[in-house]
XYZ file of N, CA and C in Angstrom:
480
model
N -11.195 15.179 13.253
C -9.860 15.243 12.359
C -9.071 16.686 12.046
N -7.986 16.435 11.816
C -7.496 17.548 11.795
C -7.996 18.486 10.319
N -7.970 19.515 10.462
C -8.212 20.387 9.282
C -7.314 20.100 8.106
N -7.550 20.592 6.906
C -6.382 20.744 5.786
C -5.309 19.948 5.980
N -5.835 18.687 5.757
C -5.169 17.452 5.357
C -5.730 15.894 5.385
N -5.420 15.478 4.221
C -5.761 14.254 4.218
C -4.936 12.865 4.888
N -4.182 13.527 5.537
C -3.135 12.241 6.455
C -3.942 12.168 7.703
N -4.824 10.931 7.189
C -5.145 10.214 8.748
C -4.676 8.923 9.533
N -4.294 9.945 10.753
C -3.304 8.617 11.307
C -3.636 7.373 11.483
N -5.387 7.102 11.646
C -5.590 6.412 11.427
C -5.301 5.061 10.471
N -4.978 5.564 9.223
C -4.628 4.459 7.894
C -2.978 4.398 7.965
N -2.842 3.080 8.145
C -1.418 2.601 8.246
C -1.249 1.644 6.391
N -0.343 1.983 6.477
C 0.334 1.214 5.215
C 1.472 -0.189 5.443
N 1.590 -1.049 4.798
C 2.188 -2.158 5.462
C 3.153 -2.951 4.398
N 4.078 -3.387 4.564
C 4.560 -4.637 3.604
C 4.381 -5.672 4.036
N 3.981 -7.139 3.817
C 3.670 -8.458 4.376
C 4.789 -9.090 3.694
N 5.033 -10.291 4.371
C 6.051 -11.572 4.028
C 5.295 -12.538 4.574
N 5.650 -13.418 3.906
C 5.057 -15.297 4.455
C 6.531 -15.550 4.650
N 6.649 -15.523 6.099
C 7.866 -16.191 6.603
C 7.958 -17.461 6.676
N 8.027 -18.367 5.843
C 7.984 -19.671 6.206
C 8.860 -20.217 4.864
N 10.089 -19.777 4.686
C 11.624 -20.142 3.924
C 11.246 -20.304 2.481
N 10.018 -19.525 2.222
C 10.055 -19.893 0.327
C 10.291 -18.674 -0.084
N 11.033 -18.594 -0.905
C 11.173 -16.989 -1.595
C 10.145 -16.144 -2.561
N 9.086 -17.325 -3.184
C 8.052 -16.802 -3.629
C 6.914 -17.189 -3.313
N 5.701 -16.320 -3.575
C 4.105 -17.082 -2.968
C 3.376 -16.002 -3.956
N 2.061 -17.042 -4.270
C 1.241 -15.984 -5.230
C 0.233 -15.546 -4.179
N -0.176 -14.494 -5.006
C -1.392 -13.364 -4.683
C -2.384 -14.195 -3.391
N -2.842 -15.501 -4.072
C -3.478 -16.044 -3.125
C -2.903 -16.733 -2.056
N -2.179 -16.922 -1.845
C -1.168 -17.861 -0.754
C -1.376 -16.636 0.276
N -0.897 -15.344 -0.007
C -0.710 -14.062 0.987
C -2.360 -13.500 1.371
N -3.083 -14.176 0.382
C -4.688 -13.680 0.950
C -5.292 -14.575 1.644
N -4.946 -15.800 1.485
C -5.549 -16.903 2.502
C -4.268 -17.076 3.763
N -2.745 -16.400 3.742
C -2.497 -16.489 4.941
C -2.536 -15.153 5.802
N -3.416 -13.850 5.485
C -3.821 -12.776 5.733
C -4.630 -12.989 6.538
N -5.714 -13.536 5.730
C -7.123 -13.883 5.819
C -7.383 -15.090 7.260
N -6.455 -15.801 7.389
C -6.274 -17.162 8.622
C -5.746 -16.448 9.214
N -5.016 -15.496 9.670
C -3.953 -15.076 10.538
C -2.648 -16.118 10.863
N -2.068 -16.121 10.006
C -1.221 -17.137 9.803
C -0.074 -16.560 10.679
N 0.430 -17.439 11.580
C 1.399 -16.811 12.533
C 2.921 -16.797 11.594
N 2.652 -17.001 10.461
C 4.231 -17.151 9.890
C 4.115 -15.547 9.506
N 3.044 -14.707 8.984
C 2.944 -13.586 8.745
C 3.964 -12.535 8.887
N 4.800 -11.688 8.707
C 5.613 -10.791 9.408
C 4.978 -9.557 8.724
N 4.599 -8.330 9.376
C 4.162 -7.111 8.915
C 5.177 -6.282 9.176
N 5.420 -5.410 8.070
C 6.880 -4.538 8.458
C 6.167 -3.068 7.939
N 6.190 -2.237 8.978
C 5.497 -0.975 8.730
C 6.103 -0.217 7.157
N 5.255 0.325 6.616
C 5.540 1.031 5.327
C 6.982 1.795 5.169
N 6.790 2.956 6.534
C 8.250 3.427 6.675
C 9.132 2.715 6.500
N 9.448 1.740 6.658
C 10.837 0.680 6.464
C 11.096 0.537 5.450
N 9.665 0.730 4.481
C 10.652 0.528 3.241
C 10.422 1.398 2.065
N 9.644 2.418 2.674
C 9.305 3.509 2.061
C 10.923 4.497 1.229
N 10.957 4.517 -0.160
C 12.204 4.852 -0.631
C 13.313 4.077 -1.074
N 13.225 2.837 -0.852
C 14.015 2.033 -1.274
C 13.065 1.450 -2.733
N 14.596 1.148 -3.410
C 14.260 0.611 -4.904
C 13.545 -0.902 -4.485
N 13.012 -1.380 -5.617
C 12.505 -2.521 -5.733
C 13.378 -3.681 -5.148
N 14.668 -3.262 -5.389
C 15.591 -4.679 -5.436
C 15.973 -4.941 -4.336
N 16.188 -3.731 -3.667
C 16.491 -3.567 -1.983
C 15.194 -4.146 -1.591
N 13.931 -3.743 -1.576
C 12.968 -4.422 -0.720
C 12.682 -6.165 -0.778
N 12.954 -6.106 -1.905
C 12.939 -7.576 -2.269
C 14.280 -8.324 -1.357
N 15.497 -7.420 -1.553
C 16.635 -8.634 -0.661
C 16.328 -8.447 0.819
N 15.741 -7.100 1.552
C 15.425 -7.347 2.787
C 14.546 -8.377 2.921
N 13.524 -8.422 2.215
C 12.211 -9.111 2.862
C 12.760 -10.756 2.317
N 14.128 -10.794 1.332
C 13.782 -12.078 0.675
C 12.680 -12.959 0.221
N 12.021 -12.135 -0.937
C 11.229 -12.285 -1.267
C 11.126 -12.007 -3.042
N 10.418 -12.683 -3.985
C 10.561 -12.170 -5.331
C 9.142 -11.284 -5.383
N 8.422 -11.583 -4.849
C 7.101 -10.366 -5.178
C 6.800 -9.378 -3.921
N 6.279 -8.646 -3.921
C 6.028 -7.517 -3.171
C 4.306 -7.298 -2.771
N 4.382 -7.533 -1.412
C 2.532 -7.078 -1.368
C 2.326 -5.529 -0.395
N 1.897 -4.941 -0.678
C 1.468 -3.612 0.329
C -0.302 -3.531 0.912
N -0.038 -3.203 2.001
C -1.346 -3.124 2.168
C -1.636 -1.888 2.522
N -2.860 -1.392 2.723
C -3.289 -0.286 3.337
C -4.611 -0.463 4.255
N -4.792 -0.143 5.579
C -5.856 -0.644 6.471
C -5.934 0.515 7.653
N -6.789 0.439 8.189
C -7.394 1.402 9.413
C -6.648 1.016 10.383
N -6.282 1.539 11.544
C -5.650 1.061 12.319
C -6.628 -0.070 13.405
N -7.668 0.163 13.317
C -8.496 -0.924 14.038
C -8.648 -2.110 13.449
N -8.240 -2.117 12.207
C -8.044 -3.560 12.103
C -7.606 -4.613 12.210
N -6.516 -3.769 13.068
C -5.583 -4.740 13.646
C -5.816 -5.122 15.297
N -5.823 -6.104 16.101
C -5.725 -6.640 17.341
C -4.799 -6.985 18.212
N -4.295 -6.092 18.671
C -2.944 -6.308 19.123
C -3.394 -6.914 20.885
N -2.872 -8.376 20.797
C -3.249 -8.874 22.232
C -2.004 -9.726 22.523
N -1.215 -9.642 23.413
C -0.681 -10.261 24.165
C 0.670 -10.433 23.037
N 1.199 -9.217 22.439
C 2.183 -9.204 21.464
C 1.605 -10.283 20.045
N 0.515 -10.512 19.993
C 0.174 -11.295 19.105
C -0.569 -10.313 17.924
N -0.482 -10.473 17.017
C -1.490 -9.552 16.429
C -2.218 -10.275 15.197
N -3.502 -9.856 15.072
C -4.377 -10.601 14.509
C -5.022 -9.425 13.672
N -5.459 -9.836 12.437
C -5.753 -8.623 11.670
C -6.941 -8.981 11.014
N -7.831 -8.236 10.360
C -8.925 -8.209 9.155
C -8.843 -7.426 8.303
N -8.450 -7.729 7.225
C -7.835 -6.645 5.989
C -9.098 -6.810 5.018
N -9.416 -5.779 4.515
C -10.392 -5.576 3.321
C -9.184 -5.647 1.673
N -9.180 -6.775 0.851
C -8.219 -7.098 0.148
C -8.411 -6.159 -1.064
N -9.206 -5.296 -0.829
C -9.554 -4.332 -1.978
C -8.281 -3.131 -1.725
N -7.724 -3.274 -0.631
C -6.622 -2.613 -0.423
C -5.217 -3.245 -0.240
N -5.110 -4.351 -0.926
C -3.874 -5.089 -0.887
C -3.376 -4.964 -2.503
N -2.386 -4.452 -2.318
C -1.325 -3.983 -3.808
C -0.283 -5.348 -3.995
N -0.499 -6.113 -4.790
C 0.513 -7.053 -4.973
C 1.109 -7.116 -6.199
N 2.522 -7.213 -6.235
C 3.594 -7.166 -7.260
C 4.019 -7.902 -7.667
N 3.835 -8.835 -8.351
C 4.056 -9.878 -8.899
C 5.897 -10.090 -9.500
N 6.428 -11.292 -9.238
C 8.405 -10.978 -9.765
C 8.503 -10.647 -11.087
N 7.543 -10.630 -12.156
C 7.538 -10.539 -13.496
C 7.501 -8.730 -13.744
N 7.144 -8.320 -12.907
C 6.402 -6.847 -12.748
C 7.592 -6.239 -12.399
N 8.108 -6.820 -11.060
C 8.979 -6.359 -10.172
C 10.680 -5.979 -11.069
N 10.715 -7.055 -11.892
C 11.770 -7.521 -12.560
C 12.163 -6.268 -13.567
N 10.886 -5.964 -14.026
C 11.302 -4.870 -15.059
C 11.318 -3.328 -14.509
N 10.722 -3.445 -12.744
C 10.924 -2.184 -12.346
C 12.137 -2.184 -11.009
N 13.024 -2.791 -11.498
C 13.837 -3.100 -10.294
C 14.496 -1.874 -9.665
N 14.807 -0.727 -10.573
C 15.527 0.537 -10.307
C 14.931 1.364 -9.658
N 13.217 1.302 -9.699
C 12.312 2.145 -9.093
C 11.966 2.099 -7.848
N 11.568 3.132 -6.946
C 11.510 2.604 -5.329
C 10.281 1.959 -5.294
N 9.721 1.998 -4.345
C 8.405 0.825 -4.108
C 7.596 1.831 -3.994
N 7.587 3.041 -3.274
C 6.251 4.233 -3.117
C 6.189 4.693 -4.198
N 7.024 4.731 -5.733
C 6.771 4.929 -6.751
C 5.546 4.278 -7.953
N 6.166 2.744 -7.290
C 5.206 1.758 -7.990
C 4.086 1.790 -7.512
N 3.734 2.078 -6.041
C 2.139 2.331 -5.363
C 1.470 3.357 -5.855
N 2.456 4.682 -5.760
C 1.845 5.651 -6.061
C 0.986 5.640 -7.768
N 2.297 5.023 -8.303
C 1.524 4.876 -9.869
C -0.006 3.907 -9.890
N 0.259 3.108 -9.168
C -0.945 1.718 -9.413
C -2.104 2.643 -8.231
N -1.784 3.395 -7.565
C -3.220 3.948 -6.912
C -3.337 5.541 -7.695
N -2.606 5.887 -8.773
C -3.111 6.689 -9.227
C -4.050 6.215 -10.742
N -3.194 5.297 -11.397
C -3.926 4.536 -12.315
C -5.902 4.091 -11.481
N -5.923 3.566 -10.506
C -7.038 3.110 -10.228
C -7.756 4.119 -9.371
N -7.600 5.245 -9.219
C -8.152 6.273 -7.922
C -9.636 6.174 -8.684
N -9.726 6.335 -9.738
C -11.233 7.282 -9.950
C -11.958 5.463 -10.102
N -11.401 4.799 -10.056
C -12.194 3.390 -10.068
C -12.775 3.005 -8.529
N -12.089 3.221 -7.580
C -12.241 3.150 -6.169
C -13.245 3.373 -5.603
N -13.896 2.923 -4.538
C -14.927 3.288 -3.240
C -14.171 4.635 -3.000
N -15.391 5.369 -2.198
C -14.316 6.562 -1.363
C -13.370 5.997 -0.247
N -13.779 5.148 0.446
C -13.064 4.616 1.677
C -11.269 4.453 1.306
N -11.564 3.751 -0.267
C -9.809 3.644 -0.270
C -9.853 4.889 -0.970
N -10.436 5.568 -1.650
C -10.005 7.145 -1.772
C -9.605 8.048 -1.213
N -9.897 8.067 0.111
C -9.749 8.837 1.676
C -8.160 7.813 1.665
N -7.804 6.668 1.668
C -6.324 5.810 1.925
C -5.596 6.118 0.785
N -6.079 6.265 -0.713
C -5.033 6.817 -1.329
C -4.366 8.306 -1.326
N -5.332 9.287 -0.475
C -5.077 10.588 -0.728
C -3.946 10.873 0.617
N -4.393 9.555 1.478
C -3.662 9.477 2.572
C -2.128 9.333 2.261
N -2.207 7.811 1.515
C -0.781 7.457 0.920
C -0.063 9.122 0.400
N -0.893 9.690 -0.722
C 0.110 10.736 -1.549
C 0.835 11.641 -0.636
N -0.626 12.209 0.165
C 0.196 13.577 1.101
C 1.083 12.683 2.063
N 1.126 11.965 2.703
C 2.375 10.877 3.741
C 3.329 10.940 2.877
N 3.408 9.955 1.808
C 4.660 9.396 1.071
C 4.943 10.144 0.059
N 4.701 10.926 -0.984
C 4.655 11.510 -1.749
C 4.734 13.020 -1.799
N 3.458 13.773 -1.614
C 3.373 15.138 -2.202
C 3.672 15.638 -0.684
N 3.632 15.457 0.358
C 4.081 15.882 1.709
C 3.383 17.506 2.527
N 2.368 17.597 1.243
C 1.185 18.823 1.574
C -0.332 18.484 0.697
N -0.627 18.933 2.038
C -2.611 19.022 1.385
C -2.652 19.758 0.102
N -2.016 20.844 0.117
C -2.181 21.393 -1.082
C -1.304 20.876 -2.599
N -0.493 20.232 -2.271
C 0.169 19.325 -3.380
C -0.985 17.990 -3.755
N -1.608 16.996 -2.901
C -2.048 15.906 -2.831
C -3.594 16.603 -3.565
N -3.958 17.722 -3.248
C -5.211 18.230 -3.757
C -5.069 18.723 -4.955
N -4.211 19.465 -5.716
C -3.775 19.295 -7.066
C -4.117 18.100 -7.572
N -3.282 16.996 -7.008
C -3.100 15.966 -7.970
C -4.303 15.065 -7.749
N -5.183 15.275 -6.902
C -6.460 14.703 -6.802
C -7.620 15.650 -7.726
N -7.181 16.704 -8.066
C -7.867 17.356 -9.041
C -7.702 17.044 -10.408
N -6.233 16.711 -10.771
C -5.738 16.518 -12.313
C -6.399 15.362 -12.153
N -6.341 14.090 -11.431
C -6.743 12.845 -11.649
C -8.358 13.012 -11.868
N -9.339 13.598 -11.128
C -10.525 13.934 -11.635
C -10.947 14.390 -12.934
N -9.980 15.196 -13.161
C -9.873 16.060 -14.926
C -9.538 14.842 -15.501
N -8.723 14.257 -15.782
C -8.049 13.181 -16.564
C -9.293 11.888 -17.067
N -9.959 12.107 -15.881
C -10.765 10.886 -15.901
C -12.309 11.730 -16.681
N -12.167 12.870 -16.456
C -13.759 13.139 -16.729
C -13.127 13.380 -18.757
N -12.079 13.746 -18.895
C -11.649 13.942 -20.445
C -11.549 12.629 -21.190
N -11.691 11.388 -20.206
C -11.342 10.435 -21.341
C -13.018 10.193 -21.902
């Protein structure tokens, strides 16, 4: 691993869409579709939605909810153009339509950042590594700034 970075190249972030013509799906429908390698699943690299406002992502995906996942690259099996996946649902972030309606003008990366900060101290070490990777790659832009963020989150947790 490269020194002085939390950005692990093996960690990938995606937006997901069930492409079945319906505009709305529950979290359980996504879990079922993802775990069963449903062929109607569309996987969008997070870079393609990063910085977009919630309403823009909803419009782009033609959906009322948004699901983002964090995973290791090896969780994907690329075979003859077909993608199968085995993702840990603990690193899925499901934003329902009611929540998104309240945050339509915010960017999707900010919503994900806030959620990851809220749960950072409660997740396991592997998830923490993924969160730090997200913070450095998409929010902070540097190891030093992410290190400061983690220190702040740990201090906040200790002061509770």
